[in-house]
Amino acid sequence: MSSSIEALQSELNRLRLEVQTLQGTRGSERISVGNYLLARLAQLDVKQMFGLPGDFNLGFLDLVEDHPIMNWVGNCNELNAAYAADGYARIKGTIGVITTTFGVGELSATNGIAGAFSEMVPVLHLVGVPSTQELKSRPLIHHSLGDGRFDAYVKAAEQFTCHQGHIRSPDEAASVIDKALMECLTRARPVYLSLPTDMVDQEISSERLHTPLSRDNILNDPETEEFVLNLIETKVKEANADVVVLIDACVTRFDVRNETMEFLKQTGFPVFAAPMGKTAVDETWKRYGGIYIGSITPPEIKSHVEKAKVIISIGSLQTDFNTGNFSYNIPTARHIELHSNYTRVQYGTFNGIGFKQLLPKLTERLQQFYHMASKIPVTPYVNRLPQESSQNITQSWFWPRTANFFKPGDVIVTETGTANFGILDVPLPAKSTLISQVLWGSIGWSVGAALGAALANQEKSLGRTVLFVGDGSLQLTVQELAPMIRMGLKPIIFVLNNDGYVIERMIHGKRRKYNDISNWKWPQLLDVLGDRKTETMSYTVTTKQELNSLFESEVFSGEKCITMVEVMMDRLDAPRLLKLQAEMTSKSHAYASAD
């Protein structure tokens, strides 16, 4: 189905729901409010719900546990649950759901919700709250602040969610739920939905369930869109098709991977990716040239991107870590930006012209330049394993070595710092997916996210789930390994043991105690967190030979059980890109020198 037809169908469904809201639903079939919400989530192909029980959500959790499709995961804390919902949404391509209880639970999840907002991930934060009568009378109940301000938590949520819905009567429940879910889908950001204890079992009409919810792709204005298409075509023609395409995070966030790949195939333009856009396009594609990060980009890539007469960026997010500390050298006069809800051509901005519908039409316009664009040489994006005499496992050797370990379809999760930067120089196989948290950068995010990603991966049968996390980061959120074991998930976890917070050491305080941590006995960890009935495997590797032997062994396949590999590294070693970025970050912070 074309994007325009999808948008028309979405608009038709939206209007139907608005009419039903105005007329009231008169369907004879009845359903409880709680089950209505679960039915909507099932329609959106949501099969996992993360969170923790609390007495204000227990009645709803009865419905979750009895639901034929929804699985209650049960996390170790609310922060990790928010991370897991984030990871699930990224891989599954739908909404991630976290359920918490009033006050203490919802506030514990706030950092994870804020991260999803920052990185544009659709997460529903469902909060069980006191009864409607208690919300009016505001008694001195537990989990409250003791001063009657029951709205304090909602005010906090307003800062980190794009929409807040509150179910306060059966008559409005269905429309409030639908509105929240549509906002979450359309805007690709978290929403907050409160569900009072006495509303869970109230019965309402099920009539609205017959009209499906879908991502609201607002139709581009035809005249403006035609003008934009003509303008871009003219710019490409004037440049003699000397064009490069730069892919970024919003290609995945707003579901335009297919449209983008078709555009690249039909036009033949060379394509590069920003760090947050890695694996948004197939890295084995013959016209893919690697990662562009401003001034810290390898010279051959930097030259190719910056010398092009026209740079078309798709879904750009120009954050500090995503742009080499804002060092993009892309003049506005040569830049065309395609975004989810606007297009910018040089100095002109066209609001309401989104890339979902624009890209297929732009493909038709620009495919005439294929014979010219396809002749522009692209330096192959290949793996380069350095030859080192030492047996110590260095960052410069480890990451290229992992390239031969990855398989098509792998879901790869990297932690803030060493792993996020180390993976950038590694070509990843076809159909693999990398998720990372480059903008928000909350240390420990990757562990909870890996739980959610592994569950989504299991549902979609993509491949293995592989997590790279530092020893310092893992200590923050290590509890989420327990539900992985309990649920029979089989991720491969590489613990990069470099004795502390390396990204912080690189920025400031290489030898300061505040960047030190306790050294845990990592090989014993899976036994401690498991139930002793689930098979696990743990290894420690200290040399290149040991790691090579592990990768080549038949026993180590990573698909039989959850597996942990502790990789011993020097505490002051870091990937090349991390060192360069950290140096720029340190200068921007204007810290005095300190070792």
Short mmCIF file of C-alpha atoms in Angstrom, two decimals, residues 171-482:
data_model
loop_
_atom_site.label_atom_id
_atom_site.label_comp_id
_atom_site.label_asym_id
_atom_site.label_seq_id
_atom_site.Cartn_x
_atom_site.Cartn_y
_atom_site.Cartn_z
CA ASP A 171 -18.14 7.77 29.05
CA GLU A 172 -14.78 9.23 28.04
CA ALA A 173 -12.53 6.23 28.70
CA ALA A 174 -12.36 4.83 25.16
CA SER A 175 -11.68 8.20 23.51
CA VAL A 176 -9.03 9.09 26.12
CA ILE A 177 -7.25 5.77 25.53
CA ASP A 178 -7.41 6.11 21.75
CA LYS A 179 -6.15 9.69 21.84
CA ALA A 180 -3.16 8.73 24.01
CA LEU A 181 -2.19 5.82 21.78
CA MET A 182 -2.55 7.87 18.61
CA GLU A 183 -0.38 10.65 20.01
CA CYS A 184 2.25 8.09 20.99
CA LEU A 185 2.27 6.54 17.52
CA THR A 186 2.11 9.75 15.52
CA ARG A 187 4.63 11.81 17.42
CA ALA A 188 7.00 8.94 18.30
CA ARG A 189 7.35 10.10 21.89
CA PRO A 190 6.14 8.87 25.29
CA VAL A 191 2.64 9.55 26.56
CA TYR A 192 1.25 9.40 30.10
CA LEU A 193 -2.06 7.69 30.85
CA SER A 194 -3.54 7.47 34.34
CA LEU A 195 -6.02 4.73 35.24
CA PRO A 196 -7.89 5.08 38.57
CA THR A 197 -8.50 1.90 40.56
CA ASP A 198 -12.29 2.18 40.24
CA MET A 199 -12.23 2.64 36.46
CA VAL A 200 -10.51 -0.66 35.59
CA ASP A 201 -13.65 -2.80 35.66
CA GLN A 202 -16.21 -0.20 34.52
CA GLU A 203 -17.96 -1.45 31.40
CA ILE A 204 -18.08 0.56 28.19
CA SER A 205 -19.06 -0.03 24.58
CA SER A 206 -16.60 -1.95 22.44
CA GLU A 207 -17.83 -0.24 19.24
CA ARG A 208 -14.70 1.88 18.72
CA LEU A 209 -12.53 -1.22 18.58
CA HIS A 210 -13.91 -1.89 15.09
CA THR A 211 -12.05 1.20 13.81
CA PRO A 212 -8.31 0.46 13.93
CA LEU A 213 -5.72 2.92 15.14
CA SER A 214 -2.80 3.66 12.86
CA ARG A 215 0.10 6.07 12.62
CA ASP A 216 -1.48 9.34 11.57
CA ASN A 217 0.36 10.22 8.36
CA ILE A 218 -1.03 13.66 7.63
CA LEU A 219 -1.32 14.27 3.91
CA ASN A 220 1.13 16.73 2.40
CA ASP A 221 -0.43 19.77 0.78
CA PRO A 222 -0.39 18.84 -2.95
CA GLU A 223 0.60 22.27 -4.30
CA THR A 224 3.37 22.82 -1.77
CA GLU A 225 4.63 19.27 -2.26
CA GLU A 226 4.75 19.74 -6.04
CA PHE A 227 6.72 22.95 -5.58
CA VAL A 228 9.20 21.18 -3.27
CA LEU A 229 9.64 18.29 -5.70
CA ASN A 230 10.34 20.69 -8.57
CA LEU A 231 12.76 22.67 -6.44
CA ILE A 232 14.76 19.61 -5.33
CA GLU A 233 14.84 18.23 -8.88
CA THR A 234 16.22 21.55 -10.10
CA LYS A 235 18.94 21.60 -7.44
CA VAL A 236 20.04 18.06 -8.30
CA LYS A 237 20.07 18.88 -12.01
CA GLU A 238 22.18 22.00 -11.40
CA ALA A 239 24.62 19.86 -9.40
CA ASN A 240 24.92 17.33 -12.25
CA ALA A 241 23.76 14.66 -9.77
CA ASP A 242 26.81 15.21 -7.53
CA VAL A 243 24.72 14.25 -4.50
CA VAL A 244 25.29 12.32 -1.29
CA VAL A 245 22.58 11.13 1.09
CA LEU A 246 23.05 11.26 4.85
CA ILE A 247 20.81 8.94 6.90
CA ASP A 248 19.95 9.55 10.55
CA ALA A 249 17.82 8.34 13.45
CA CYS A 250 14.38 9.52 12.31
CA VAL A 251 14.48 7.13 9.36
CA THR A 252 13.77 4.38 11.89
CA ARG A 253 11.78 6.44 14.39
CA PHE A 254 9.18 7.40 11.78
CA ASP A 255 9.16 4.16 9.81
CA VAL A 256 10.61 5.26 6.46
CA ARG A 257 13.30 2.59 6.09
CA ASN A 258 11.63 0.99 3.08
CA GLU A 259 10.99 4.30 1.34
CA THR A 260 14.57 5.38 2.00
CA MET A 261 16.10 2.17 0.68
CA GLU A 262 13.98 2.33 -2.46
CA PHE A 263 15.07 5.93 -2.99
CA LEU A 264 18.74 4.87 -2.74
CA LYS A 265 18.33 1.92 -5.09
CA GLN A 266 16.53 3.89 -7.77
CA THR A 267 18.75 6.98 -7.69
CA GLY A 268 22.18 5.42 -7.11
CA PHE A 269 23.30 8.27 -4.85
CA PRO A 270 26.14 7.44 -2.42
CA VAL A 271 24.83 7.13 1.13
CA PHE A 272 26.40 7.64 4.55
CA ALA A 273 24.97 7.51 8.06
CA ALA A 274 25.23 9.54 11.24
CA PRO A 275 25.95 7.51 14.43
CA MET A 276 22.27 7.49 15.44
CA GLY A 277 21.37 6.32 11.94
CA LYS A 278 23.69 3.29 11.87
CA THR A 279 21.87 0.24 10.35
CA ALA A 280 18.97 2.45 9.24
CA VAL A 281 20.11 1.33 5.79
CA ASP A 282 21.73 -1.97 4.87
CA GLU A 283 25.48 -1.59 5.48
CA THR A 284 26.23 -4.18 2.83
CA TRP A 285 24.57 -1.97 0.18
CA LYS A 286 27.09 -1.32 -2.59
CA ARG A 287 26.63 2.46 -2.41
CA TYR A 288 27.01 2.69 1.40
CA GLY A 289 30.19 4.47 2.48
CA GLY A 290 30.21 4.48 6.30
CA ILE A 291 29.65 6.87 9.20
CA TYR A 292 29.91 10.66 9.00
CA ILE A 293 30.58 12.46 12.33
CA GLY A 294 31.78 15.88 11.33
CA SER A 295 35.41 16.73 12.07
CA ILE A 296 36.26 13.32 13.61
CA THR A 297 35.20 11.41 10.48
CA PRO A 298 37.88 9.37 8.64
CA PRO A 299 39.35 11.60 5.90
CA GLU A 300 38.05 9.66 2.87
CA ILE A 301 34.47 9.73 4.20
CA LYS A 302 34.68 13.34 5.37
CA SER A 303 35.91 14.49 1.97
CA HIS A 304 33.24 12.58 0.06
CA VAL A 305 30.36 14.00 2.10
CA GLU A 306 31.55 17.57 2.42
CA LYS A 307 32.62 18.05 -1.19
CA ALA A 308 29.31 16.97 -2.68
CA LYS A 309 27.43 19.75 -4.43
CA VAL A 310 24.16 18.65 -2.77
CA ILE A 311 23.73 16.82 0.53
CA ILE A 312 20.30 15.31 1.14
CA SER A 313 19.85 14.42 4.80
CA ILE A 314 16.95 12.21 5.83
CA GLY A 315 15.75 12.30 9.44
CA SER A 316 18.68 14.31 10.77
CA LEU A 317 19.23 14.84 14.51
CA GLN A 318 22.16 17.20 14.92
CA THR A 319 23.16 16.49 18.52
CA ASP A 320 26.68 16.89 19.93
CA PHE A 321 27.70 13.20 19.99
CA ASN A 322 25.91 12.63 16.67
CA THR A 323 27.78 15.38 14.84
CA GLY A 324 31.29 15.38 16.31
CA ASN A 325 30.44 18.20 18.69
CA PHE A 326 28.48 20.16 16.07
CA SER A 327 31.34 20.05 13.58
CA TYR A 328 29.28 19.22 10.48
CA ASN A 329 30.75 21.03 7.50
CA ILE A 330 27.57 21.11 5.42
CA PRO A 331 26.76 24.62 4.16
CA THR A 332 23.09 25.52 4.15
CA ALA A 333 23.38 26.50 0.48
CA ARG A 334 24.10 22.84 -0.40
CA HIS A 335 21.81 21.16 2.11
CA ILE A 336 18.37 19.61 1.59
CA GLU A 337 16.72 18.24 4.74
CA LEU A 338 13.84 15.76 4.76
CA HIS A 339 12.02 15.37 8.09
CA SER A 340 8.85 13.76 9.39
CA ASN A 341 6.81 16.96 9.31
CA TYR A 342 8.78 19.50 7.28
CA THR A 343 11.26 19.83 4.44
CA ARG A 344 14.05 22.37 4.18
CA VAL A 345 15.69 23.23 0.87
CA GLN A 346 18.66 25.50 1.43
CA TYR A 347 17.22 28.51 3.29
CA GLY A 348 13.56 27.72 2.67
CA THR A 349 11.44 25.71 5.11
CA PHE A 350 8.22 23.99 4.02
CA ASN A 351 6.20 23.01 7.08
CA GLY A 352 3.80 20.10 6.78
CA ILE A 353 5.74 18.41 3.96
CA GLY A 354 6.78 15.12 5.57
CA PHE A 355 9.16 12.52 4.16
CA LYS A 356 6.78 9.55 4.42
CA GLN A 357 4.81 10.70 1.38
CA LEU A 358 7.50 12.85 -0.19
CA LEU A 359 10.16 10.15 -0.59
CA PRO A 360 8.31 7.86 -3.05
CA LYS A 361 7.50 10.86 -5.26
CA LEU A 362 11.03 12.16 -4.97
CA THR A 363 12.29 8.73 -6.03
CA GLU A 364 10.25 8.96 -9.23
CA ARG A 365 11.62 12.43 -9.94
CA LEU A 366 15.28 11.70 -9.26
CA GLN A 367 15.68 8.19 -10.68
CA GLN A 368 16.48 9.89 -14.02
CA PHE A 369 19.91 10.72 -12.54
CA TYR A 370 20.85 7.10 -11.81
CA HIS A 371 23.22 6.78 -14.78
CA MET A 372 25.19 9.81 -13.53
CA ALA A 373 25.00 9.21 -9.78
CA SER A 374 25.94 5.53 -9.99
CA LYS A 375 29.27 6.46 -11.57
CA ILE A 376 30.35 8.48 -8.52
CA PRO A 377 32.91 6.24 -6.75
CA VAL A 378 32.27 5.17 -3.17
CA THR A 379 35.11 3.89 -1.01
CA PRO A 380 34.03 0.41 0.16
CA TYR A 381 33.00 0.28 3.80
CA VAL A 382 35.09 -2.71 4.82
CA ASN A 383 36.45 -4.08 8.04
CA ARG A 384 40.09 -3.40 8.88
CA LEU A 385 41.62 -5.58 11.58
CA PRO A 386 44.92 -4.09 12.76
CA GLN A 387 47.97 -6.30 13.18
CA GLU A 388 49.20 -5.91 16.74
CA SER A 389 52.12 -7.77 18.30
CA SER A 390 50.77 -7.60 21.84
CA GLN A 391 48.29 -10.21 23.10
CA ASN A 392 46.45 -7.58 25.16
CA ILE A 393 42.90 -7.00 23.98
CA THR A 394 42.86 -3.39 22.81
CA GLN A 395 39.86 -1.31 21.80
CA SER A 396 41.40 -0.76 18.36
CA TRP A 397 41.58 -4.55 17.81
CA PHE A 398 38.47 -5.73 19.67
CA TRP A 399 35.84 -3.89 17.65
CA PRO A 400 37.09 -4.88 14.18
CA ARG A 401 37.43 -8.45 15.47
CA THR A 402 33.74 -8.54 16.40
CA ALA A 403 32.83 -7.83 12.75
CA ASN A 404 33.41 -11.50 11.87
CA PHE A 405 31.37 -12.60 14.87
CA PHE A 406 28.14 -10.89 13.83
CA LYS A 407 25.50 -12.66 11.75
CA PRO A 408 22.73 -11.34 9.49
CA GLY A 409 19.68 -10.43 11.53
CA ASP A 410 21.53 -9.81 14.79
CA VAL A 411 20.04 -7.25 17.15
CA ILE A 412 22.97 -5.37 18.67
CA VAL A 413 22.63 -3.17 21.78
CA THR A 414 25.49 -0.89 22.80
CA GLU A 415 26.00 1.07 25.99
CA THR A 416 26.81 4.75 26.33
CA GLY A 417 30.54 5.37 26.05
CA THR A 418 33.02 2.75 24.89
CA ALA A 419 30.56 0.48 23.10
CA ASN A 420 28.59 3.28 21.40
CA PHE A 421 31.75 4.68 19.84
CA GLY A 422 33.60 1.41 19.27
CA ILE A 423 30.83 -0.11 17.15
CA LEU A 424 30.73 2.83 14.71
CA ASP A 425 33.75 1.68 12.70
CA VAL A 426 32.44 -1.90 12.42
CA PRO A 427 30.54 -2.86 9.23
CA LEU A 428 27.44 -4.78 10.31
CA PRO A 429 25.83 -7.56 8.26
CA ALA A 430 22.61 -7.35 6.29
CA LYS A 431 19.34 -7.17 8.20
CA SER A 432 21.14 -6.48 11.48
CA THR A 433 19.87 -3.74 13.77
CA LEU A 434 21.87 -1.56 16.12
CA ILE A 435 20.18 0.32 18.94
CA SER A 436 21.97 2.77 21.21
CA GLN A 437 21.19 5.85 23.29
CA VAL A 438 23.48 8.50 21.87
CA LEU A 439 21.51 11.63 22.77
CA TRP A 440 20.15 10.93 26.28
CA GLY A 441 23.17 8.81 27.21
CA SER A 442 21.90 7.36 30.49
CA ILE A 443 24.51 4.95 31.81
CA GLY A 444 22.96 1.50 32.26
CA TRP A 445 20.22 2.01 29.64
CA SER A 446 21.51 -0.81 27.45
CA VAL A 447 20.82 -3.59 29.97
CA GLY A 448 17.12 -2.88 30.36
CA ALA A 449 16.86 -2.07 26.66
CA ALA A 450 18.45 -5.43 25.81
CA LEU A 451 15.68 -7.20 27.76
CA GLY A 452 13.00 -5.40 25.75
CA ALA A 453 14.92 -5.85 22.51
CA ALA A 454 15.38 -9.58 23.15
CA LEU A 455 11.64 -10.06 23.68
CA ALA A 456 10.81 -8.11 20.50
CA ASN A 457 13.51 -10.07 18.68
CA GLN A 458 11.97 -13.33 19.86
CA GLU A 459 8.56 -12.24 18.53
CA LYS A 460 9.98 -11.23 15.15
CA SER A 461 12.51 -14.12 14.86
CA LEU A 462 15.25 -11.77 13.72
CA GLY A 463 18.44 -13.38 15.03
CA ARG A 464 20.62 -13.20 18.11
CA THR A 465 20.53 -10.40 20.69
CA VAL A 466 24.05 -9.15 21.46
CA LEU A 467 24.76 -6.66 24.24
CA PHE A 468 28.00 -4.72 24.73
CA VAL A 469 28.19 -3.02 28.12
CA GLY A 470 30.97 -1.71 30.34
CA ASP A 471 31.54 -2.99 33.85
CA GLY A 472 30.59 0.37 35.34
CA SER A 473 27.38 0.69 33.37
CA LEU A 474 26.30 -2.87 34.10
CA GLN A 475 26.52 -2.28 37.84
CA LEU A 476 23.76 0.33 37.57
CA THR A 477 21.11 -1.94 36.03
CA VAL A 478 22.44 -5.48 36.48
CA GLN A 479 19.16 -6.72 38.01
CA GLU A 480 17.52 -6.99 34.59
CA LEU A 481 19.64 -10.02 33.81
CA ALA A 482 17.35 -11.87 36.24
#
